[in-house]
């Protein structure tokens, strides 16, 4: 029933704010959800997995309905993961043409030289690919630690970028996606809703 009148035509237009009821029970649109999670190592960014726990296992079952990850991290990678039930929004975050910047902190097996950092900044050819990576922002944090911002999301991109300059990532942590920075108050496994200041309130 819409505003008290039974409706039998599936094409009927329902205006926002109309009172909609099914068998006498009021129903309504749920507001879309936009969440940040501090992903711990050892859980997969998938809705189900036969072997490992998934990021959705970190949420109460009732909260999981329709939630999906906007931009995956590998099993061993920690840090910021965005989840939503708004498919248009997750598409905007992940669509390659949007070039959404993602910032990672990488710890490396070997000290890294300035020449290698310059190659990463310019763009590097990943094994088996036909195009160099897009220019990246790269800042040294220590002899074998780097902060890197990339605007693509190729398969295992950051690990493969360091492999392409002869090094190996031993730990990888995502700190930022576009305007959203991982809240330092969230321990691994914890989550919260994004705020209006983070693009979603
Ligand atoms: N780059 C990687 O290699 N792994 C990730 O999970 C994200 C970026």
GROMACS .gro file of C-alpha atoms and ligand atoms in nm:
model
  209
    1UNK     CA    1   0.000   0.000   0.000
    2UNK     CA    2   0.126   0.346  -0.086
    3UNK     CA    3  -0.010   0.622   0.136
    4UNK     CA    4  -0.285   0.384   0.245
    5UNK     CA    5  -0.399   0.282  -0.104
    6UNK     CA    6  -0.335  -0.073  -0.226
    7UNK     CA    7  -0.118  -0.073  -0.537
    8UNK     CA    8  -0.129  -0.357  -0.791
    9UNK     CA    9   0.064  -0.193  -1.075
   10UNK     CA   10   0.439  -0.274  -1.046
   11UNK     CA   11   0.522   0.030  -1.261
   12UNK     CA   12   0.363   0.278  -1.023
   13UNK     CA   13   0.596   0.566  -0.929
   14UNK     CA   14   0.648   0.603  -0.554
   15UNK     CA   15   0.757   0.951  -0.453
   16UNK     CA   16   1.013   1.001  -0.177
   17UNK     CA   17   0.849   1.034   0.161
   18UNK     CA   18   0.542   0.824   0.066
   19UNK     CA   19   0.423   0.581   0.334
   20UNK     CA   20   0.479   0.231   0.193
   21UNK     CA   21   0.344  -0.077   0.374
   22UNK     CA   22   0.347  -0.448   0.303
   23UNK     CA   23   0.067  -0.649   0.464
   24UNK     CA   24   0.012  -0.356   0.698
   25UNK     CA   25   0.381  -0.330   0.805
   26UNK     CA   26   0.559  -0.007   0.721
   27UNK     CA   27   0.866  -0.060   0.501
   28UNK     CA   28   1.125   0.190   0.386
   29UNK     CA   29   1.450   0.238   0.207
   30UNK     CA   30   1.754   0.166   0.416
   31UNK     CA   31   2.016   0.438   0.406
   32UNK     CA   32   2.326   0.323   0.220
   33UNK     CA   33   2.621   0.236   0.442
   34UNK     CA   34   2.981   0.351   0.403
   35UNK     CA   35   3.230   0.192   0.644
   36UNK     CA   36   3.604   0.187   0.706
   37UNK     CA   37   3.771  -0.124   0.843
   38UNK     CA   38   4.122  -0.176   0.977
   39UNK     CA   39   4.188  -0.507   0.804
   40UNK     CA   40   4.410  -0.743   1.000
   41UNK     CA   41   4.644  -0.984   0.824
   42UNK     CA   42   4.501  -1.330   0.759
   43UNK     CA   43   4.151  -1.244   0.644
   44UNK     CA   44   4.042  -1.221   0.282
   45UNK     CA   45   3.860  -0.938   0.107
   46UNK     CA   46   3.579  -1.157  -0.023
   47UNK     CA   47   3.221  -1.223   0.076
   48UNK     CA   48   3.293  -1.594   0.128
   49UNK     CA   49   3.598  -1.818   0.134
   50UNK     CA   50   3.638  -2.187   0.202
   51UNK     CA   51   3.971  -2.154   0.384
   52UNK     CA   52   4.027  -1.816   0.550
   53UNK     CA   53   3.802  -1.588   0.751
   54UNK     CA   54   3.669  -1.297   0.544
   55UNK     CA   55   3.648  -0.929   0.629
   56UNK     CA   56   3.270  -0.975   0.663
   57UNK     CA   57   3.329  -1.215   0.954
   58UNK     CA   58   3.446  -0.906   1.147
   59UNK     CA   59   3.091  -0.761   1.132
   60UNK     CA   60   2.778  -0.876   1.314
   61UNK     CA   61   2.583  -1.104   1.073
   62UNK     CA   62   2.288  -0.863   1.066
   63UNK     CA   63   2.515  -0.581   0.945
   64UNK     CA   64   2.657  -0.776   0.648
   65UNK     CA   65   2.352  -0.774   0.425
   66UNK     CA   66   2.459  -0.633   0.088
   67UNK     CA   67   2.799  -0.516   0.211
   68UNK     CA   68   3.093  -0.553  -0.025
   69UNK     CA   69   3.452  -0.437  -0.037
   70UNK     CA   70   3.546  -0.131  -0.245
   71UNK     CA   71   3.908  -0.215  -0.333
   72UNK     CA   72   4.060  -0.539  -0.208
   73UNK     CA   73   4.378  -0.604  -0.014
   74UNK     CA   74   4.581  -0.925  -0.029
   75UNK     CA   75   4.548  -1.180   0.253
   76UNK     CA   76   4.871  -1.067   0.423
   77UNK     CA   77   4.818  -0.692   0.374
   78UNK     CA   78   4.679  -0.478   0.657
   79UNK     CA   79   4.510  -0.141   0.680
   80UNK     CA   80   4.227   0.059   0.530
   81UNK     CA   81   3.943  -0.124   0.356
   82UNK     CA   82   3.621   0.052   0.256
   83UNK     CA   83   3.293  -0.140   0.258
   84UNK     CA   84   2.953  -0.031   0.133
   85UNK     CA   85   2.621  -0.155  -0.001
   86UNK     CA   86   2.620   0.127  -0.259
   87UNK     CA   87   2.746  -0.025  -0.586
   88UNK     CA   88   2.773   0.311  -0.766
   89UNK     CA   89   2.997   0.448  -0.493
   90UNK     CA   90   3.227   0.144  -0.485
   91UNK     CA   91   3.252   0.165  -0.863
   92UNK     CA   92   3.363   0.528  -0.834
   93UNK     CA   93   3.632   0.429  -0.580
   94UNK     CA   94   3.768   0.143  -0.789
   95UNK     CA   95   3.712   0.247  -1.155
   96UNK     CA   96   4.058   0.278  -1.317
   97UNK     CA   97   3.966   0.595  -1.507
   98UNK     CA   98   3.893   0.775  -1.178
   99UNK     CA   99   4.259   0.730  -1.075
  100UNK     CA  100   4.171   0.728  -0.705
  101UNK     CA  101   4.499   0.762  -0.507
  102UNK     CA  102   4.584   0.490  -0.255
  103UNK     CA  103   4.869   0.531  -0.008
  104UNK     CA  104   5.064   0.236   0.134
  105UNK     CA  105   5.350   0.193   0.379
  106UNK     CA  106   5.585  -0.078   0.257
  107UNK     CA  107   5.862  -0.250   0.448
  108UNK     CA  108   6.126  -0.407   0.228
  109UNK     CA  109   6.362  -0.701   0.246
  110UNK     CA  110   6.658  -0.490   0.128
  111UNK     CA  111   6.759  -0.126   0.171
  112UNK     CA  112   6.635   0.072  -0.129
  113UNK     CA  113   6.844   0.319  -0.326
  114UNK     CA  114   6.747   0.660  -0.461
  115UNK     CA  115   6.779   0.526  -0.817
  116UNK     CA  116   6.509   0.264  -0.748
  117UNK     CA  117   6.283   0.526  -0.587
  118UNK     CA  118   6.323   0.743  -0.897
  119UNK     CA  119   6.220   0.450  -1.120
  120UNK     CA  120   5.909   0.390  -0.908
  121UNK     CA  121   5.821   0.761  -0.926
  122UNK     CA  122   5.853   0.765  -1.304
  123UNK     CA  123   5.671   0.437  -1.369
  124UNK     CA  124   5.799   0.085  -1.399
  125UNK     CA  125   5.719  -0.208  -1.630
  126UNK     CA  126   5.566  -0.491  -1.427
  127UNK     CA  127   5.645  -0.846  -1.529
  128UNK     CA  128   5.408  -0.968  -1.799
  129UNK     CA  129   5.253  -0.624  -1.863
  130UNK     CA  130   5.258  -0.403  -2.170
  131UNK     CA  131   5.245  -0.060  -2.007
  132UNK     CA  132   5.451   0.103  -1.736
  133UNK     CA  133   5.278   0.188  -1.411
  134UNK     CA  134   5.152   0.545  -1.380
  135UNK     CA  135   5.380   0.789  -1.198
  136UNK     CA  136   5.369   0.731  -0.822
  137UNK     CA  137   5.443   0.952  -0.522
  138UNK     CA  138   5.723   0.788  -0.327
  139UNK     CA  139   5.869   0.901   0.004
  140UNK     CA  140   6.145   0.729   0.196
  141UNK     CA  141   6.056   0.646   0.558
  142UNK     CA  142   6.378   0.460   0.638
  143UNK     CA  143   6.658   0.261   0.469
  144UNK     CA  144   6.411  -0.020   0.383
  145UNK     CA  145   6.074   0.150   0.437
  146UNK     CA  146   5.877   0.358   0.186
  147UNK     CA  147   5.545   0.539   0.164
  148UNK     CA  148   5.401   0.505  -0.186
  149UNK     CA  149   5.087   0.648  -0.345
  150UNK     CA  150   4.955   0.484  -0.661
  151UNK     CA  151   4.655   0.575  -0.874
  152UNK     CA  152   4.595   0.230  -1.021
  153UNK     CA  153   4.489  -0.104  -0.877
  154UNK     CA  154   4.671  -0.367  -1.077
  155UNK     CA  155   4.698  -0.719  -0.939
  156UNK     CA  156   4.945  -0.719  -0.644
  157UNK     CA  157   5.054  -0.381  -0.776
  158UNK     CA  158   5.274  -0.249  -0.497
  159UNK     CA  159   5.450  -0.581  -0.433
  160UNK     CA  160   5.518  -0.618  -0.805
  161UNK     CA  161   5.648  -0.260  -0.833
  162UNK     CA  162   5.913  -0.328  -0.569
  163UNK     CA  163   5.989  -0.667  -0.728
  164UNK     CA  164   6.045  -0.484  -1.058
  165UNK     CA  165   6.327  -0.284  -0.897
  166UNK     CA  166   6.486  -0.595  -0.744
  167UNK     CA  167   6.343  -0.572  -0.393
  168UNK     CA  168   6.071  -0.755  -0.196
  169UNK     CA  169   5.787  -0.627   0.021
  170UNK     CA  170   5.791  -0.791   0.364
  171UNK     CA  171   5.497  -0.594   0.509
  172UNK     CA  172   5.235  -0.375   0.341
  173UNK     CA  173   4.981  -0.149   0.507
  174UNK     CA  174   4.724   0.076   0.336
  175UNK     CA  175   4.685   0.414   0.502
  176UNK     CA  176   4.462   0.611   0.266
  177UNK     CA  177   4.210   0.579  -0.017
  178UNK     CA  178   4.119   0.911  -0.183
  179UNK     CA  179   3.998   1.146   0.092
  180UNK     CA  180   3.975   0.872   0.359
  181UNK     CA  181   4.264   0.806   0.598
  182UNK     CA  182   4.258   0.504   0.829
  183UNK     CA  183   4.149   0.622   1.175
  184UNK     CA  184   4.440   0.565   1.413
  185UNK     CA  185   4.191   0.493   1.692
  186UNK     CA  186   4.078   0.175   1.511
  187UNK     CA  187   4.279  -0.132   1.612
  188UNK     CA  188   4.313  -0.419   1.361
  189UNK     CA  189   3.972  -0.581   1.313
  190UNK     CA  190   3.773  -0.271   1.418
  191UNK     CA  191   3.549  -0.061   1.193
  192UNK     CA  192   3.334   0.250   1.196
  193UNK     CA  193   3.104   0.446   0.965
  194UNK     CA  194   3.257   0.715   0.746
  195UNK     CA  195   3.174   1.070   0.847
  196UNK     CA  196   3.045   1.357   0.635
  197UNK     CA  197   3.399   1.499   0.636
  198UNK     CA  198   3.522   1.175   0.480
  199UNK     CA  199   3.279   1.213   0.196
  200UNK     CA  200   2.991   1.020   0.356
  201UNK     CA  201   2.797   1.094   0.672
  202LIG     N1  202   4.937  -0.386  -0.377
  202LIG     C1  203   4.963  -0.514  -0.341
  202LIG     O1  204   5.062  -0.572  -0.383
  202LIG     N2  205   4.876  -0.576  -0.260
  202LIG     C2  206   4.765  -0.517  -0.211
  202LIG     O2  207   4.690  -0.580  -0.135
  202LIG     C3  208   4.739  -0.384  -0.247
  202LIG     C4  209   4.827  -0.321  -0.330
   0.00000   0.00000   0.00000
